[in-house]
XYZ file of C-alpha atoms in Angstrom:
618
model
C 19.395 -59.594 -40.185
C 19.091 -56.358 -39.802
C 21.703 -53.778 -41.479
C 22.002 -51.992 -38.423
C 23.929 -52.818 -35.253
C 21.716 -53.451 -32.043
C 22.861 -51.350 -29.142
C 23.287 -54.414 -27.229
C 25.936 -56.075 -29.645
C 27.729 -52.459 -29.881
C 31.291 -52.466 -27.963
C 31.110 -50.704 -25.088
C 33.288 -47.720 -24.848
C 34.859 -46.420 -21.479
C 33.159 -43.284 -20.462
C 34.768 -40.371 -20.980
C 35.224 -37.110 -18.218
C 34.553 -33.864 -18.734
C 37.770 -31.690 -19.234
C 37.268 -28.192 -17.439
C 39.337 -25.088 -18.192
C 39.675 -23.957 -14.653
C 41.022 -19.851 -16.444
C 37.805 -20.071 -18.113
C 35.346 -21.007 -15.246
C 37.245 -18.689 -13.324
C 36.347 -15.813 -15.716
C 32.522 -17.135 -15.898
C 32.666 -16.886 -11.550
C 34.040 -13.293 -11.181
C 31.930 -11.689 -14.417
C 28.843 -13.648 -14.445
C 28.064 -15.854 -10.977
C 29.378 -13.491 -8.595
C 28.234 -9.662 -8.771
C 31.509 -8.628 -6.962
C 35.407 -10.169 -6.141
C 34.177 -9.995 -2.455
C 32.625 -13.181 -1.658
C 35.468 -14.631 -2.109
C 35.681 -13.832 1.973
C 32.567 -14.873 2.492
C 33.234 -18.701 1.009
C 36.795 -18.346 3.022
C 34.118 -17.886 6.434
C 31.219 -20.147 4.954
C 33.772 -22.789 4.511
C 35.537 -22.117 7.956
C 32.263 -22.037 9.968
C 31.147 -25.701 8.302
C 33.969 -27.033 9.125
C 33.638 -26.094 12.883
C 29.567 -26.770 12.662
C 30.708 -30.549 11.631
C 33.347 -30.761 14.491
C 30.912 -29.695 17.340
C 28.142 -32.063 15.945
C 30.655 -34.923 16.815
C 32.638 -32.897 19.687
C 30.538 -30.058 21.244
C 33.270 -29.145 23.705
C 35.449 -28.835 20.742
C 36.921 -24.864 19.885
C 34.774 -22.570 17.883
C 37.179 -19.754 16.649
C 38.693 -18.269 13.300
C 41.425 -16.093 12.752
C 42.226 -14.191 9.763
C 45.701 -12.253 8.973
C 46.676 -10.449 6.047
C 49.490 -8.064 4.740
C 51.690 -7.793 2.045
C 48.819 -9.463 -0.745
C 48.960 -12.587 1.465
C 45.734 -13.902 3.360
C 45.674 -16.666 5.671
C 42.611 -18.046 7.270
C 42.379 -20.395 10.104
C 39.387 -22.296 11.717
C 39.295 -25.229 14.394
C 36.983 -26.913 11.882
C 37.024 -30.618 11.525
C 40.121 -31.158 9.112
C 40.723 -33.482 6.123
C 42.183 -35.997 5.844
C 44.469 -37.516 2.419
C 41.560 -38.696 1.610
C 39.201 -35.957 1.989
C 41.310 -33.902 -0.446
C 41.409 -35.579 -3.035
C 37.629 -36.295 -2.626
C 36.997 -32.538 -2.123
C 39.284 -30.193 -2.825
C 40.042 -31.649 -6.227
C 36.786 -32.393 -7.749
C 34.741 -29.174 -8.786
C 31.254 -29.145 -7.792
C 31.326 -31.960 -5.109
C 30.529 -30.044 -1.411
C 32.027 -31.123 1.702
C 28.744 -31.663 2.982
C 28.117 -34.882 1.679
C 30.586 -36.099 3.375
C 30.338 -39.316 5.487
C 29.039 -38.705 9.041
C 27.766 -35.213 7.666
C 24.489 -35.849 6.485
C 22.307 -35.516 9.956
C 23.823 -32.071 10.633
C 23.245 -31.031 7.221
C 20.680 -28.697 7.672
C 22.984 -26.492 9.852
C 25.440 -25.683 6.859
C 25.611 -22.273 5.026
C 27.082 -23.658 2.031
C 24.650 -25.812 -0.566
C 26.425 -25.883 -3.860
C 30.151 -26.891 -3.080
C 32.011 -24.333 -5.325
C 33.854 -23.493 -1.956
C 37.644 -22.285 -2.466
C 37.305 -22.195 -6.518
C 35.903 -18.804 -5.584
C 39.093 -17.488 -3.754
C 40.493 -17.953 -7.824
C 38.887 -14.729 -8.450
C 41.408 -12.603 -6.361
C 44.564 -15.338 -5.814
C 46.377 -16.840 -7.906
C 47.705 -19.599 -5.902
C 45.532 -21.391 -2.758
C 47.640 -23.194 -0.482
C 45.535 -25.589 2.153
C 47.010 -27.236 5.144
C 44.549 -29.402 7.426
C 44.685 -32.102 10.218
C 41.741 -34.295 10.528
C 39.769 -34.334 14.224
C 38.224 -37.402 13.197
C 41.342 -39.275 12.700
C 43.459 -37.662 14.863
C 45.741 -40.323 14.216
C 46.039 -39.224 10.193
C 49.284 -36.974 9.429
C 48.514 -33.088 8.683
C 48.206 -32.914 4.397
C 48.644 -30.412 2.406
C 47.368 -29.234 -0.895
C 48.549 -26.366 -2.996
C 46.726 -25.397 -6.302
C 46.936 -22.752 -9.132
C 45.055 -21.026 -11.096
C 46.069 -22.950 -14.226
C 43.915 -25.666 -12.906
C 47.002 -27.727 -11.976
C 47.572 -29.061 -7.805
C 49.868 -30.712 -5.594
C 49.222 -32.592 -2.499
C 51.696 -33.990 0.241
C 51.742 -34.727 4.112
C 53.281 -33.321 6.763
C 55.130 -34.006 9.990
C 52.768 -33.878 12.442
C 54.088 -30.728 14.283
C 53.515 -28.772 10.817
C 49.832 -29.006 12.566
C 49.691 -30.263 16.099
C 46.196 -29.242 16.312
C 42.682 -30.681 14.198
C 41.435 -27.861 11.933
C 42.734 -25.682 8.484
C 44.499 -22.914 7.677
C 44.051 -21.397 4.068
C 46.923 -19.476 2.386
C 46.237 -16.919 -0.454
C 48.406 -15.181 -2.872
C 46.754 -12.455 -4.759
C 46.923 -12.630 -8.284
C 47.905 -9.401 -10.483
C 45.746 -6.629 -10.132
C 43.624 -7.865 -7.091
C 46.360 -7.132 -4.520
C 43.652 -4.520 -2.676
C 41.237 -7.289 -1.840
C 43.601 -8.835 0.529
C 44.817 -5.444 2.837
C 44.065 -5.771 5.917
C 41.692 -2.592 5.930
C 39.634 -4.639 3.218
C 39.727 -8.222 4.517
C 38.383 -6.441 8.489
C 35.719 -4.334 6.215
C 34.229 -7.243 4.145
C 34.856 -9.507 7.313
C 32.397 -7.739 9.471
C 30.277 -6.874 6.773
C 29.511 -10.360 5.592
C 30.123 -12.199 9.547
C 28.592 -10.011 12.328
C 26.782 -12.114 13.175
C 28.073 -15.735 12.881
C 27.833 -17.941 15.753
C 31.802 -18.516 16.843
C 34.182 -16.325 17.397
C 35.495 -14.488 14.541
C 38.436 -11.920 14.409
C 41.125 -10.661 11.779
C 44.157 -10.352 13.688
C 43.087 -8.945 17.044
C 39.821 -6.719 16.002
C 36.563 -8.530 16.679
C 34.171 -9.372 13.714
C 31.311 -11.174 15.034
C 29.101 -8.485 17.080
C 26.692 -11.029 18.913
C 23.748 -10.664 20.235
C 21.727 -9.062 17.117
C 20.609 -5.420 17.585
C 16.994 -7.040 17.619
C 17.894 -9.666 20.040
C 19.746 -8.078 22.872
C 17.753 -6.562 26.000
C 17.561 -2.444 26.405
C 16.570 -0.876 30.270
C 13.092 0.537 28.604
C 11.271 0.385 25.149
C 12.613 4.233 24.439
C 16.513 2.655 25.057
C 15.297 0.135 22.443
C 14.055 2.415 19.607
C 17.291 4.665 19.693
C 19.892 1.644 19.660
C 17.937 0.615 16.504
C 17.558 3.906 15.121
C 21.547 4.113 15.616
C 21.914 0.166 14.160
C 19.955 1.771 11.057
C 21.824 5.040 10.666
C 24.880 2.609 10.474
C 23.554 0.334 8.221
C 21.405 2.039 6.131
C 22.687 5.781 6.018
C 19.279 6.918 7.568
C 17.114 7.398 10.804
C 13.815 5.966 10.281
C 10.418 7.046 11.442
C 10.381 3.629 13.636
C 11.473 0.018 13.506
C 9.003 -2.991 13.613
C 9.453 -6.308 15.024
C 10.346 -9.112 12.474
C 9.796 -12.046 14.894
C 8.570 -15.105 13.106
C 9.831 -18.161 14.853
C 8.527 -20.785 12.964
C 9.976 -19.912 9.808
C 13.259 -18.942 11.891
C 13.170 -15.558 11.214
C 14.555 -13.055 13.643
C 15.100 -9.120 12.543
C 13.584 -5.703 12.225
C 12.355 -3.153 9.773
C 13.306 -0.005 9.281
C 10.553 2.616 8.015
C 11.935 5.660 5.834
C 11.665 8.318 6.818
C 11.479 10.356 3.104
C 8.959 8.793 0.883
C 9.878 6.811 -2.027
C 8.742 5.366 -5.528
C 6.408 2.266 -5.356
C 8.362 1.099 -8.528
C 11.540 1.713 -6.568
C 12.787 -1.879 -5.427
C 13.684 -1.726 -2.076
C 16.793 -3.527 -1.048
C 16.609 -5.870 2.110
C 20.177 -7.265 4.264
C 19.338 -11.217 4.365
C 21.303 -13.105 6.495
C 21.698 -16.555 6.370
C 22.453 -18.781 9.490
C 24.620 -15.431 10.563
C 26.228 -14.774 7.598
C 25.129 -12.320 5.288
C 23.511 -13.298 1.901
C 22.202 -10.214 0.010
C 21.657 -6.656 0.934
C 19.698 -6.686 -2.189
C 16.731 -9.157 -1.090
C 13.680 -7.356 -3.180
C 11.558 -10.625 -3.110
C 11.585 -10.386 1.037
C 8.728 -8.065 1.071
C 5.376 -7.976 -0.397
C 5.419 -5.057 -3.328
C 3.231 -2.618 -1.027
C 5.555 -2.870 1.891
C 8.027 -0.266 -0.353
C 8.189 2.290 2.875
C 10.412 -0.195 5.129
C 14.029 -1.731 4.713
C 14.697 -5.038 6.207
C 17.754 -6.747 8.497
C 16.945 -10.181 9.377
C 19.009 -13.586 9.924
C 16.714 -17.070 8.469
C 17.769 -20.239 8.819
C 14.757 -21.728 6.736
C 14.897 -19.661 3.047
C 16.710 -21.238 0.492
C 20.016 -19.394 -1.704
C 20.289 -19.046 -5.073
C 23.623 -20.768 -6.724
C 25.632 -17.698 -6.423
C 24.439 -17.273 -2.812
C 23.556 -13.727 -3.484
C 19.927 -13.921 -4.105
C 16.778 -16.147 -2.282
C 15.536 -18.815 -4.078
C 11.867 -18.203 -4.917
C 9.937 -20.725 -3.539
C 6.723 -21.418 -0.997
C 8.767 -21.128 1.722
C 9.894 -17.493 0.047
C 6.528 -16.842 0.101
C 4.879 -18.345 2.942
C 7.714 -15.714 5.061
C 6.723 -13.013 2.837
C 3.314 -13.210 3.564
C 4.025 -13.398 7.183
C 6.060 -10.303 7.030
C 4.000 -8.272 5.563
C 1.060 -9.215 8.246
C 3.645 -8.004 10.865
C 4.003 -4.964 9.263
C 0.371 -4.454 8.485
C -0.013 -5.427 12.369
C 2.315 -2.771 13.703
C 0.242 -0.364 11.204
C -3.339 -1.332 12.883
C -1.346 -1.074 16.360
C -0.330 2.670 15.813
C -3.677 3.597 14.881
C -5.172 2.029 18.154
C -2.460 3.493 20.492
C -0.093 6.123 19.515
C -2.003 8.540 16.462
C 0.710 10.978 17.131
C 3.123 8.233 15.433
C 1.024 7.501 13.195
C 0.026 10.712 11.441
C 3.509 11.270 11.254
C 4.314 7.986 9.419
C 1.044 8.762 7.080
C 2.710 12.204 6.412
C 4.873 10.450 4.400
C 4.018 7.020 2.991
C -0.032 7.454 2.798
C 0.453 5.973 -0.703
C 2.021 2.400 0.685
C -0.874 2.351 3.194
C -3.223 3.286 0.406
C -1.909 0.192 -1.563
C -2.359 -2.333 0.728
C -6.081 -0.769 2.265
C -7.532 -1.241 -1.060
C -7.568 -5.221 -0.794
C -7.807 -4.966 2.335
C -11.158 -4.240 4.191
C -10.110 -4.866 7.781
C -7.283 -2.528 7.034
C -9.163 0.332 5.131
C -12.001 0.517 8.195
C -8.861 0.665 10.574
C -7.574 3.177 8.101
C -10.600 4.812 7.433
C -9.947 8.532 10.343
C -6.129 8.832 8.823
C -5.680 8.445 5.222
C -5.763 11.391 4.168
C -7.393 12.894 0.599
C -7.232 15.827 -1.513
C -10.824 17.512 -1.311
C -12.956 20.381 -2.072
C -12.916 21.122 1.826
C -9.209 20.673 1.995
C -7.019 17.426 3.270
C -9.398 14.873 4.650
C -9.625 11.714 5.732
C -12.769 9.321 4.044
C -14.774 9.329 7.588
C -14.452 13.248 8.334
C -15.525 14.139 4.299
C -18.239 11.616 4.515
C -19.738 13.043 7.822
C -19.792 16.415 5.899
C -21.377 15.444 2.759
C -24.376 13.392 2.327
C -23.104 12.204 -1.106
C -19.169 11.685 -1.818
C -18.641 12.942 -5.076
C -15.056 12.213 -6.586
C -13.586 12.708 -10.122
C -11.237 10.159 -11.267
C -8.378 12.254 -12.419
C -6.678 15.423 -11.291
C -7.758 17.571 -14.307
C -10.808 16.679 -13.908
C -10.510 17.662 -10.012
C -9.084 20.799 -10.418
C -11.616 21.687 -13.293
C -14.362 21.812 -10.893
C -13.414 22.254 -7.404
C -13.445 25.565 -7.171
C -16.785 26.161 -8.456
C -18.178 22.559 -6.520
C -16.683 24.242 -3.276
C -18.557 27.646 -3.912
C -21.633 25.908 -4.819
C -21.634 23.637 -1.676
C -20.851 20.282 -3.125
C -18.493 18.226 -1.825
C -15.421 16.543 -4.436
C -12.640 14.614 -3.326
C -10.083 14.519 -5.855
C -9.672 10.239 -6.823
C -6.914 11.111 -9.707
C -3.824 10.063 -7.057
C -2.749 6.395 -7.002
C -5.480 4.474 -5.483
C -7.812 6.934 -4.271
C -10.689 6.376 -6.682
C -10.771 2.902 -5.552
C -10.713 3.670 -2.051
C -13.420 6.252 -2.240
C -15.749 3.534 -4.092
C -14.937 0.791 -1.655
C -15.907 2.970 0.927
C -19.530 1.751 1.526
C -18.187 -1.195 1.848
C -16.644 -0.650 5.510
C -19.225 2.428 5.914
C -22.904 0.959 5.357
C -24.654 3.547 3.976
C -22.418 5.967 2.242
C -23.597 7.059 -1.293
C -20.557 7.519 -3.371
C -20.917 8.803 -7.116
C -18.556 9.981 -9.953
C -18.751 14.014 -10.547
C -19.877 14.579 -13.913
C -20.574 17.394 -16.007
C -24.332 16.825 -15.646
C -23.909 17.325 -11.704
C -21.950 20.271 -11.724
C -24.556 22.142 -14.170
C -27.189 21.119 -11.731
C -25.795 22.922 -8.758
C -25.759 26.263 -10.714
C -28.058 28.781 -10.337
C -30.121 28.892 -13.727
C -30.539 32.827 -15.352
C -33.944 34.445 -14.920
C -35.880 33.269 -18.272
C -36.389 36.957 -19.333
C -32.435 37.733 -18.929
C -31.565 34.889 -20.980
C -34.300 35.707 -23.784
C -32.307 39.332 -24.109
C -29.139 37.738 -24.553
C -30.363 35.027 -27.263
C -28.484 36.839 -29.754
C -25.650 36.496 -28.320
C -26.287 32.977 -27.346
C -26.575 31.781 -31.111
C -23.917 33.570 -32.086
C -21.377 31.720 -29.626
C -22.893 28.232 -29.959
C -22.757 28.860 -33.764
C -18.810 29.339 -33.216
C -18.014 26.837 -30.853
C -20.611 24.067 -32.121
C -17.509 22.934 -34.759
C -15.541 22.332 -31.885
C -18.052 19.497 -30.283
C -19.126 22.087 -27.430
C -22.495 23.835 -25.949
C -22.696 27.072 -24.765
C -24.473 27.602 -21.298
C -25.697 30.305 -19.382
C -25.758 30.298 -15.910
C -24.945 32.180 -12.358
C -22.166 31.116 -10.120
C -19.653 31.585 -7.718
C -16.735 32.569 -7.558
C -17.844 35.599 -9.466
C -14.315 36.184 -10.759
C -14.592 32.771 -13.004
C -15.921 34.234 -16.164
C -16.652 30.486 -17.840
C -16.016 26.887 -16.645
C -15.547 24.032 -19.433
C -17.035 20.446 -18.395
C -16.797 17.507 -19.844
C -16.566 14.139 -18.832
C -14.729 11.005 -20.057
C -17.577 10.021 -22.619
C -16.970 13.390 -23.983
C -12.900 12.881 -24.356
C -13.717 9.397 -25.812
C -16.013 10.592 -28.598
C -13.582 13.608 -29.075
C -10.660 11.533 -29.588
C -12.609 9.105 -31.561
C -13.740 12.553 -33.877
C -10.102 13.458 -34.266
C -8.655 9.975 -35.163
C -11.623 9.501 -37.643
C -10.421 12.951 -39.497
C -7.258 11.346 -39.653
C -7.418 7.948 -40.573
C -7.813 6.380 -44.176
C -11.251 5.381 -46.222
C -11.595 1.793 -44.266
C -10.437 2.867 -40.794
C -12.429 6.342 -40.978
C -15.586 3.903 -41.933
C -14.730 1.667 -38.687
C -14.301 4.396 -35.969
C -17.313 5.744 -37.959
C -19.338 3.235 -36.626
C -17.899 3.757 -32.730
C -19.428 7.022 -32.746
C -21.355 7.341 -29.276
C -24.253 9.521 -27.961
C -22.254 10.889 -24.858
C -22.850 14.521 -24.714
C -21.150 17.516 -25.711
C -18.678 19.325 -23.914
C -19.905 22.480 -22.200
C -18.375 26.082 -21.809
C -20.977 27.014 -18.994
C -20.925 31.417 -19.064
C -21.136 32.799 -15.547
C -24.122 35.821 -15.411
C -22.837 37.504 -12.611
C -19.071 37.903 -14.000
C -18.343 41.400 -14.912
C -16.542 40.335 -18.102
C -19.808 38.192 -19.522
C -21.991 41.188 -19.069
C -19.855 43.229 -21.176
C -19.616 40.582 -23.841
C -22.748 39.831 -23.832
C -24.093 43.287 -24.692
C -21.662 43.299 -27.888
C -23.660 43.486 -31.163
C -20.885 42.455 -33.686
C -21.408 38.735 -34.032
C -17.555 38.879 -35.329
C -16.620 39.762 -32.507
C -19.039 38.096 -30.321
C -17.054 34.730 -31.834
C -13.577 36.361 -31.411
C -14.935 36.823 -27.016
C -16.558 33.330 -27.119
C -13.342 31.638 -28.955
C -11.086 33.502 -26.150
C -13.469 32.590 -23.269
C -13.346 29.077 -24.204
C -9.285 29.016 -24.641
C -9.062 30.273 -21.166
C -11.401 27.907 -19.618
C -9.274 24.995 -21.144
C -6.110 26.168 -19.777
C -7.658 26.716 -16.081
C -8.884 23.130 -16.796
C -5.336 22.079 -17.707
C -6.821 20.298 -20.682
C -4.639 18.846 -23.080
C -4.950 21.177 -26.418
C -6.096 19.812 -29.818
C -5.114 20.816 -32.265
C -8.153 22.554 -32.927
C -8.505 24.206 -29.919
C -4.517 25.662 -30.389
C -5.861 26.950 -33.987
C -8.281 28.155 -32.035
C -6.428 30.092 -29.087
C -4.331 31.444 -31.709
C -7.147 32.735 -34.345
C -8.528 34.149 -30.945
C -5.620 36.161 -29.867
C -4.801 37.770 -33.045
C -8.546 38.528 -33.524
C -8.246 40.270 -29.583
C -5.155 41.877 -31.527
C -6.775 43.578 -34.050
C -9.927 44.420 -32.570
C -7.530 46.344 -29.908
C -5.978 48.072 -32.574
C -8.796 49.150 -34.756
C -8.850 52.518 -36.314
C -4.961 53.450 -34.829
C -2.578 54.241 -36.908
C 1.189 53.751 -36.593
C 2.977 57.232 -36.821
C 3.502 58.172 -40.329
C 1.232 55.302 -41.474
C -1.673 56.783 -43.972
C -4.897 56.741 -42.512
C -7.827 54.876 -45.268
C -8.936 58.317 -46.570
C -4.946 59.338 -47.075
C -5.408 55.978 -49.215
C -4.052 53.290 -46.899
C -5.567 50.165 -46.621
């Protein structure tokens, strides 16, 4: 036979339970599942409004109300829920992990629960030290009133009671606050956290005699005319959010049972910045932190809704990603994107003043979206040569729609495109470049090309043949200085006269240039490699405007020395009006320049006292 023991001829060995440390779970709750001691109120209400959910699905006459009273580090919480029995505690209360709602009778009504994941009163452990339970059972009405009192050393007690201890069906829920968490059972605290987590639950909630349930919804309750509408939820807002938004849009989708509004800022904000949405769950609330509610473009609105049909995390502070999660998400952002195509039929006032502010989120979402970018299309606006624009109104103007695709490159040239009639919108702003190429798209037609440096030259007026044959002394002598440097030297006429030289490049150019400069630095084998890379895009240019004062003077200089000291000094200026970043080349440069400028200033003056070269001085 075989050495080894078959499984089935093995003694079988009782099973063995799991021994939990309640101190330690406990700790792992309050500093790792929970992001704050203060749902341990909202699992006190979640609990209390199951139990009353299961009583009216068997009695629906039956009371729906739940008090709460605390004072001197004491909480009690009481509900006309559906009870336990004996029984039922030691089932439930007892056994970590098991939730009430699978009890017998429960599982048809299920679905109208807000708890999932049966951690229930372990929770309260984070702020009490001791939970004391006392229940009567409404569907044995016959069954004695029990009791069960447990501490936070994982040890409990249960007993029955005379029936008058608790005439009527429901629970009550005793806590005593454990050291150092005395605060989150004041009565200023319990009323606070209260409202903030059961506004709007369906029964009637109160702690002690002030109201916490505030039913109907903001969203849901009827206003004398649309304007009475828009300021109770500007005021619901303010009082949620701390601001006063631009306007509020409808969150109605009732297949997905989703009921709220959204609130658009009225400051603009980050696209990065994760907004933070107030989720409520069947009425009570489960994040004010819901980032996943919204699709990423939508970052210009803050959500309030209640859902009955989205799915918690385990902690009950987060949505559970899902297709349902996304399915709603999809639908919310086509209400939004709705109420955006809505303003721009019938109230442009509104919307120019929302586009004031969050063009960018609009811009997001138009650029995969060609029913939205034609809508679009007369508001967004753009930086351009002609000022701020919209796509239609610069495209009317200008035959072609030149753009650059970054802001240096926009501000290189607009001044002289403007003065030499061509049109530029500036594309180096989130999104713009792709809007202004999609444009022909939703605007048959439209010629839309990248400014380059090629263009630009183009459009200026060239120099009479015979002027530029006098100057071709100078000419040589400043492409001879500035040809180590990767760059041309032009000569051409232009407006604004005050611009005594424009440098243009393109992105081929800054390729090839940063290519150059890593080559110079880089070792035998890697030198060898971006060796190889090296393109045929063309040199920069430091095009020299004619009819500037300045060049005329230069140009008649004879001393090629300092002809090259002007040309190096021309060509340091035209890369800071570019806003270039400087290589470090080009700072050599500036700085060989300037002291050049220095001396030449200071030629033949001497300091007082200082020998003169015939006293001997040097």
């Amino acid at each position: 036979m075989d050495s080894q023991t078959s499984p089935s001829s093995q003694a079988s060995e009782p099973p063995h339970t799991f021994q939990v440390d309640l101190r330690g779970l406990v700790d792992l709750l309050s500093h790792h599942l929970y992001s704050s001691p203060k749902v341990y109120l909202r699992e006190l209400l979640q609990n209390a409004v199951d139990a009353i959910t299961a009583r009216r699905a068997e009695q629906p006459d039956a009371p729906a109300r739940v008090r709460l009273f605390a004072a001197d580090g004491r909480l009690r919480v009481e509900d006309s829920g559906v009870g336990l029995t004996e029984a039922d505690v030691h089932s439930l209360l007892a056994t970590i992990g098991r939730s009430s709602k699978r009890a017998e009778g429960l599982q048809d009504v299920r679905s109208d629960f807000l708890g999932q994941f049966g951690i229930g009163l372990l929770a309260c452990f984070v702020v009490a030290e001791r939970i004391r339970v006392v229940s009567r059972s409404a569907r044995t009405p016959d069954a004695p009133p029990v009791e069960w009192t447990a501490r936070d050393d994982g040890s409990y007690t249960v007993r029955t009671l005379p029936h008058e201890e608790r005439p009527e069906p429901g629970t009550t829920v005793h806590l005593v606050a454990r050291a150092g968490a005395g605060e989150w059972l004041t009565a200023p605290r319990v009323l606070a956290l209260a409202r903030d987590f059961g506004s709007l639950l369906p029964y009637d909630v109160r702690v002690g005699d002030e109201a916490v349930t505030d039913l109907p919804a903001p969203w849901d309750r009827s206003y004398a005319s649309p304007a009475n509408r828009r300021v109770a939820l500007a005021r619901h807002c303010h009082e949620l959010f701390g601001f006063t938004p631009l306007d509020a849009v409808e969150l109605d989708l009732p297949v997905a049972g989703v009921r709220g509004v959204a609130y658009v800022l009225p400051s603009a904000v980050s696209p990065a910045q994760r907004a933070g949405h107030r989720v409520h769950l069947k009425g009570m609330l489960l994040t004010e932190r819901g980032e996943q509610l919204l699709p990423d473009w939508a970052f210009f609105v803050r959500c309030v809704l209640d859902t009955d049909s989205l799915r918690p995390t385990a902690s009950r502070e987060a949505l559970y990603e899902d297709e349902t999660l996304a399915a709603v998400r999809e639908a919310l952002g086509e209400r939004i994107r709705s109420w955006l195509t809505g303003l721009a039929a019938g109230d442009p006032k509104r919307l120019a003043a929302f586009l004031e502010v969050h063009h960018l989120g609009v811009k997001s979402l138009a650029r995969h979206d060609e029913e939205m970018l034609r809508t679009m299309l007369p508001w967004l606006p753009f930086e351009t040569t002609d000022g701020r624009l919209s796509l239609e109104e610069f495209a009317q103007r200008h035959p072609v729609v030149h753009f650059t695709r970054t802001v240096e490159e926009f501000r290189q040239v607009a001044p002289i495109a403007s003065a030499q009639g061509i049109g530029v919108i500036n594309g180096g702003y989130t999104y713009d470049s792709e809007l202004v190429e999609a444009l022909p798209s939703v605007r048959p037609g439209t010629v839309v090309a990248e400014l380059d440096a090629d263009t630009v030259t183009a459009h200026l007026d060239a120099v009479a043949p015979a002027d530029e044959a006098a100057l071709a002394g100078f000419l040589t002598t400043a492409r001879a200085t500035l040809d180590p440097l990767g760059c041309d030297v032009v000569l051409r006429s232009f407006h604004p006269l005050s611009v005594p030289a424009l440098h243009l490049d393109d992105r081929g150019v800054r390729h090839e240039q940063a290519r150059a400069q890593a080559e110079a630095q880089a070792d035998d084998l890697w030198a060898g490699i971006l060796g190889s890379l090296r393109g045929s895009a063309p040199r920069a240019r430091l095009v020299l405007n004619h009819l500037n004062p300045l060049i005329r003077r230069i140009s008649s200089l004879n001393d090629p020395e300092l002809i090259s000291t002007a040309t190096e000094s021309l060509y340091g200026q035209a890369l800071l009006m570019a806003q270039r970043p400087l290589r470090p080349a080009d700072s050599a440069l500036l700085n060989r320049a300037f002291i050049g400028l220095l001396e030449w200033a200071t030629h033949g003056e001497s300091a007082p006292g200082e020998p003169t070269e015939e006293q001997g001085g040097h």
